[in-house]
mmCIF file of C-alpha atoms in Angstrom:
data_model
loop_
_atom_site.group_PDB
_atom_site.id
_atom_site.type_symbol
_atom_site.label_atom_id
_atom_site.label_comp_id
_atom_site.label_asym_id
_atom_site.label_seq_id
_atom_site.Cartn_x
_atom_site.Cartn_y
_atom_site.Cartn_z
ATOM 1 C CA GLY I 1 89.110 101.313 96.371
ATOM 2 C CA ILE I 2 85.071 101.670 96.627
ATOM 3 C CA GLY I 3 85.545 103.449 99.796
ATOM 4 C CA THR I 4 88.251 105.705 97.795
ATOM 5 C CA ILE I 5 85.824 106.581 95.060
ATOM 6 C CA PHE I 6 83.330 107.921 97.923
ATOM 7 C CA ALA I 7 85.280 109.866 99.848
ATOM 8 C CA GLY I 8 87.465 111.618 97.861
ATOM 9 C CA PRO I 9 83.615 113.122 96.172
ATOM 10 C CA LEU I 10 82.871 113.723 99.785
ATOM 11 C CA ALA I 11 85.706 115.325 101.055
ATOM 12 C CA ASP I 12 85.759 117.435 97.755
ATOM 13 C CA ARG I 13 82.126 118.541 98.912
ATOM 14 C CA PHE I 14 81.610 118.391 102.753
ATOM 15 C CA GLY I 15 85.614 118.452 103.261
ATOM 16 C CA ALA I 16 88.335 116.589 104.136
ATOM 17 C CA TRP I 17 88.397 116.554 108.068
ATOM 18 C CA PRO I 18 84.622 115.537 108.331
ATOM 19 C CA VAL I 19 84.724 112.721 105.963
ATOM 20 C CA LEU I 20 87.641 111.297 108.372
ATOM 21 C CA ILE I 21 85.826 111.993 111.569
ATOM 22 C CA VAL I 22 82.196 110.901 110.480
ATOM 23 C CA SER I 23 84.629 108.014 109.073
ATOM 24 C CA GLY I 24 86.202 107.103 112.389
ATOM 25 C CA ILE I 25 82.712 106.994 113.919
ATOM 26 C CA ALA I 26 81.456 104.903 111.293
ATOM 27 C CA THR I 27 83.911 102.104 111.487
ATOM 28 C CA PRO I 28 83.690 100.928 115.045
ATOM 29 C CA THR I 29 79.945 101.578 115.273
ATOM 30 C CA LEU I 30 80.000 98.793 111.974
ATOM 31 C CA ILE I 31 82.614 96.166 113.799
ATOM 32 C CA ALA I 32 80.410 96.713 116.836
ATOM 33 C CA THR I 33 77.476 95.907 114.966
ATOM 34 C CA TYR I 34 79.388 92.887 112.969
ATOM 35 C CA ILE I 35 79.736 91.232 116.891
ATOM 36 C CA LEU I 36 76.812 92.074 118.245
ATOM 37 C CA VAL I 37 74.751 91.385 115.501
ATOM 38 C CA GLY I 38 76.049 89.037 113.541
ATOM 39 C CA GLY I 39 74.131 87.166 110.620
ATOM 40 C CA THR I 40 73.380 89.400 107.306
ATOM 41 C CA VAL I 41 73.274 92.626 109.262
ATOM 42 C CA GLY I 42 76.132 92.033 110.623
ATOM 43 C CA ALA I 43 77.083 91.121 107.453
ATOM 44 C CA ILE I 44 76.405 93.881 105.904
ATOM 45 C CA ALA I 45 78.480 95.991 108.717
ATOM 46 C CA ILE I 46 81.698 94.479 108.014
ATOM 47 C CA VAL I 47 81.344 94.894 104.805
ATOM 48 C CA LEU I 48 80.645 98.466 105.128
ATOM 49 C CA ALA I 49 83.803 98.646 107.460
ATOM 50 C CA GLY I 50 86.230 98.193 105.031
ATOM 51 C CA PRO I 51 85.494 100.772 102.441
ATOM 52 C CA SER I 52 85.056 103.279 105.883
ATOM 53 C CA VAL I 53 88.647 102.348 106.524
ATOM 54 C CA VAL I 54 90.182 101.990 103.219
ATOM 55 C CA GLY I 55 88.308 105.467 102.183
ATOM 56 C CA THR I 56 90.733 107.597 104.468
ATOM 57 C CA PHE I 57 93.891 107.120 102.886
ATOM 58 C CA GLY I 58 93.641 109.146 99.751
ATOM 59 C CA ILE I 59 92.315 111.642 102.720
ATOM 60 C CA THR I 60 94.763 111.701 105.134
ATOM 61 C CA GLN I 61 96.934 111.852 102.067
ATOM 62 C CA VAL I 62 95.874 115.022 100.613
ATOM 63 C CA MET I 63 95.521 116.862 104.319
ATOM 64 C CA GLY I 64 99.426 115.978 105.583
ATOM 65 C CA GLN I 65 100.282 117.761 101.383
ATOM 66 C CA GLU I 66 98.715 120.446 103.275
ATOM 67 C CA TYR I 67 99.974 120.252 105.969
ATOM 68 C CA LEU I 68 103.397 120.238 104.162
ATOM 69 C CA PRO I 69 102.640 122.006 100.519
ATOM 70 C CA HIS I 70 106.301 122.926 99.987
ATOM 71 C CA ARG I 71 107.114 118.997 101.267
ATOM 72 C CA ILE I 72 104.375 116.804 99.696
ATOM 73 C CA GLY I 73 106.932 113.620 98.613
ATOM 74 C CA ILE I 74 107.527 113.183 102.541
ATOM 75 C CA ALA I 75 104.006 114.332 103.435
ATOM 76 C CA SER I 76 102.974 111.107 101.388
ATOM 77 C CA GLY I 77 105.346 109.476 102.112
ATOM 78 C CA VAL I 78 105.046 109.767 106.135
ATOM 79 C CA THR I 79 101.031 109.678 106.133
ATOM 80 C CA LEU I 80 101.215 106.088 103.593
ATOM 81 C CA GLY I 81 104.266 104.837 104.896
ATOM 82 C CA PHE I 82 103.277 105.201 108.597
ATOM 83 C CA ALA I 83 100.111 103.629 108.192
ATOM 84 C CA ILE I 84 101.204 100.946 106.314
ATOM 85 C CA GLY I 85 103.703 100.333 109.032
ATOM 86 C CA VAL I 86 101.686 100.799 112.190
ATOM 87 C CA GLY I 87 99.775 98.031 109.841
ATOM 88 C CA GLY I 88 102.135 95.197 109.658
ATOM 89 C CA VAL I 89 103.198 95.837 113.023
ATOM 90 C CA ALA I 90 99.408 96.040 114.683
ATOM 91 C CA ALA I 91 98.569 92.510 112.657
ATOM 92 C CA ALA I 92 100.979 91.075 114.060
ATOM 93 C CA LEU I 93 100.593 92.303 117.372
ATOM 94 C CA LEU I 94 96.550 91.763 116.839
ATOM 95 C CA GLY I 95 97.701 88.072 115.988
ATOM 96 C CA ALA I 96 99.141 87.134 119.075
ATOM 97 C CA LEU I 97 96.726 88.606 121.501
ATOM 98 C CA ALA I 98 94.185 86.334 119.391
ATOM 99 C CA ASP I 99 96.515 83.294 120.022
ATOM 100 C CA HIS I 100 96.488 84.345 123.940
ATOM 101 C CA ALA I 101 92.786 85.802 124.486
ATOM 102 C CA GLY I 102 90.669 84.726 121.765
ATOM 103 C CA LEU I 103 89.528 86.045 118.677
ATOM 104 C CA PRO I 104 86.207 88.386 120.344
ATOM 105 C CA THR I 105 88.589 90.352 122.583
ATOM 106 C CA VAL I 106 90.744 91.329 119.638
ATOM 107 C CA MET I 107 87.789 91.875 117.306
ATOM 108 C CA TRP I 108 86.650 94.822 119.921
ATOM 109 C CA THR I 109 90.447 95.836 120.449
ATOM 110 C CA ILE I 110 89.850 96.635 116.036
ATOM 111 C CA ALA I 111 86.283 97.338 117.071
ATOM 112 C CA LEU I 112 87.704 100.143 119.476
ATOM 113 C CA LEU I 113 91.373 101.494 117.604
ATOM 114 C CA PRO I 114 89.533 104.046 115.476
ATOM 115 C CA ILE I 115 87.914 105.900 118.465
ATOM 116 C CA ALA I 116 91.426 106.700 119.190
ATOM 117 C CA GLY I 117 92.275 107.564 115.740
ATOM 118 C CA THR I 118 89.477 109.655 115.758
ATOM 119 C CA ALA I 119 90.446 111.632 119.102
ATOM 120 C CA LEU I 120 93.953 112.066 117.231
ATOM 121 C CA ALA I 121 92.523 113.402 114.404
ATOM 122 C CA LEU I 122 90.237 116.304 116.619
ATOM 123 C CA THR I 123 93.376 117.484 118.184
ATOM 124 C CA LEU I 124 94.938 118.756 114.260
ATOM 125 C CA PRO I 125 95.984 122.176 113.824
ATOM 126 C CA GLU I 126 93.771 124.088 110.977
ATOM 127 C CA SER I 127 95.261 123.267 107.774
ATOM 128 C CA ALA I 128 98.067 125.022 106.129
ATOM 129 C CA VAL I 129 95.626 127.288 103.690
ATOM 130 C CA GLY I 130 93.442 127.855 106.641
ATOM 131 C CA GLY I 131 90.437 127.238 107.975
ATOM 132 C CA SER I 132 89.018 123.372 109.444
ATOM 133 C CA PRO I 133 92.054 120.555 109.271
ATOM 134 C CA GLY I 134 91.203 119.482 104.924
ATOM 135 C CA ARG I 135 88.925 122.029 104.109
ATOM 136 C CA GLY I 136 89.580 123.734 100.498
ATOM 137 C CA HIS I 137 93.081 123.226 98.522
ATOM 138 C CA SER I 138 96.531 125.060 98.682
ATOM 139 C CA LYS I 139 96.790 127.309 96.448
ATOM 140 C CA ASP I 140 100.973 127.042 96.464
ATOM 141 C CA THR I 141 101.314 128.815 92.963
ATOM 142 C CA SER I 142 105.136 127.788 92.971
ATOM 143 C CA VAL I 143 104.051 124.706 92.297
ATOM 144 C CA PRO I 144 103.802 124.360 88.470
ATOM 145 C CA PRO I 145 101.275 123.333 86.391
ATOM 146 C CA ILE I 146 100.819 119.745 84.835
ATOM 147 C CA ASP I 147 101.407 121.362 81.304
ATOM 148 C CA SER I 148 104.768 122.835 81.883
ATOM 149 C CA VAL I 149 105.732 119.684 83.942
ATOM 150 C CA ALA I 150 104.987 117.285 80.637
ATOM 151 C CA LYS I 151 106.732 120.615 78.885
ATOM 152 C CA ALA I 152 109.568 120.067 80.285
ATOM 153 C CA VAL I 153 109.631 116.183 80.380
ATOM 154 C CA ARG I 154 108.996 116.200 76.772
ATOM 155 C CA SER I 155 111.983 118.469 75.898
ATOM 156 C CA SER I 156 114.425 116.881 78.081
ATOM 157 C CA TRP I 157 113.185 113.301 76.889
ATOM 158 C CA PRO I 158 115.267 111.377 75.733
ATOM 159 C CA PRO I 159 117.846 111.141 78.533
ATOM 160 C CA LYS I 160 120.862 112.082 77.528
ATOM 161 C CA HIS I 161 122.449 109.889 80.504
ATOM 162 C CA THR I 162 120.919 107.031 81.744
ATOM 163 C CA LEU I 163 121.681 104.942 84.419
ATOM 164 C CA VAL I 164 124.257 102.617 83.031
ATOM 165 C CA THR I 165 126.027 105.459 81.199
ATOM 166 C CA ILE I 166 126.335 107.188 84.951
ATOM 167 C CA MET I 167 127.531 103.405 86.200
ATOM 168 C CA SER I 168 129.675 103.085 83.608
ATOM 169 C CA GLY I 169 131.822 106.367 83.388
ATOM 170 C CA SER I 170 130.802 107.118 79.826
ATOM 171 C CA MET I 171 129.071 110.322 80.223
ATOM 172 C CA ASN I 172 130.749 112.327 78.031
#
């Protein structure tokens, strides 16, 4: 989305961690502006809150990969899976809260949740590459360059054994 398009280059320039923190501060501010001011200013604020939230998905994924440079698949799965899973559970809980306490209570809850996330982000350890969290990229030389990977894939294509041959037991 739009948030990712802008947040990625900002993270490259200023570091992932500062962009994550600024987003964590901007999001509740924008949602509170929507609640308190309303009208055109509120509509603009809530439209900007979306990219502020979504823009951090790629940043947290990269940070997770920096923390686990030899397990980037696990890092990606945990960061995205956790975010999406928590979002699904939160949607159901916020729906129940809206039924019980009303929409204004839910909107204030949504405005306050990023503050907790930002507080947790402030406790993140330094990344595996040194310096502040999310700054810089892993210089791990055990990861082959993309042209080596592409060459290896081309040399083994088409695959000798497909899922059909494996399942049928005819892997001669």
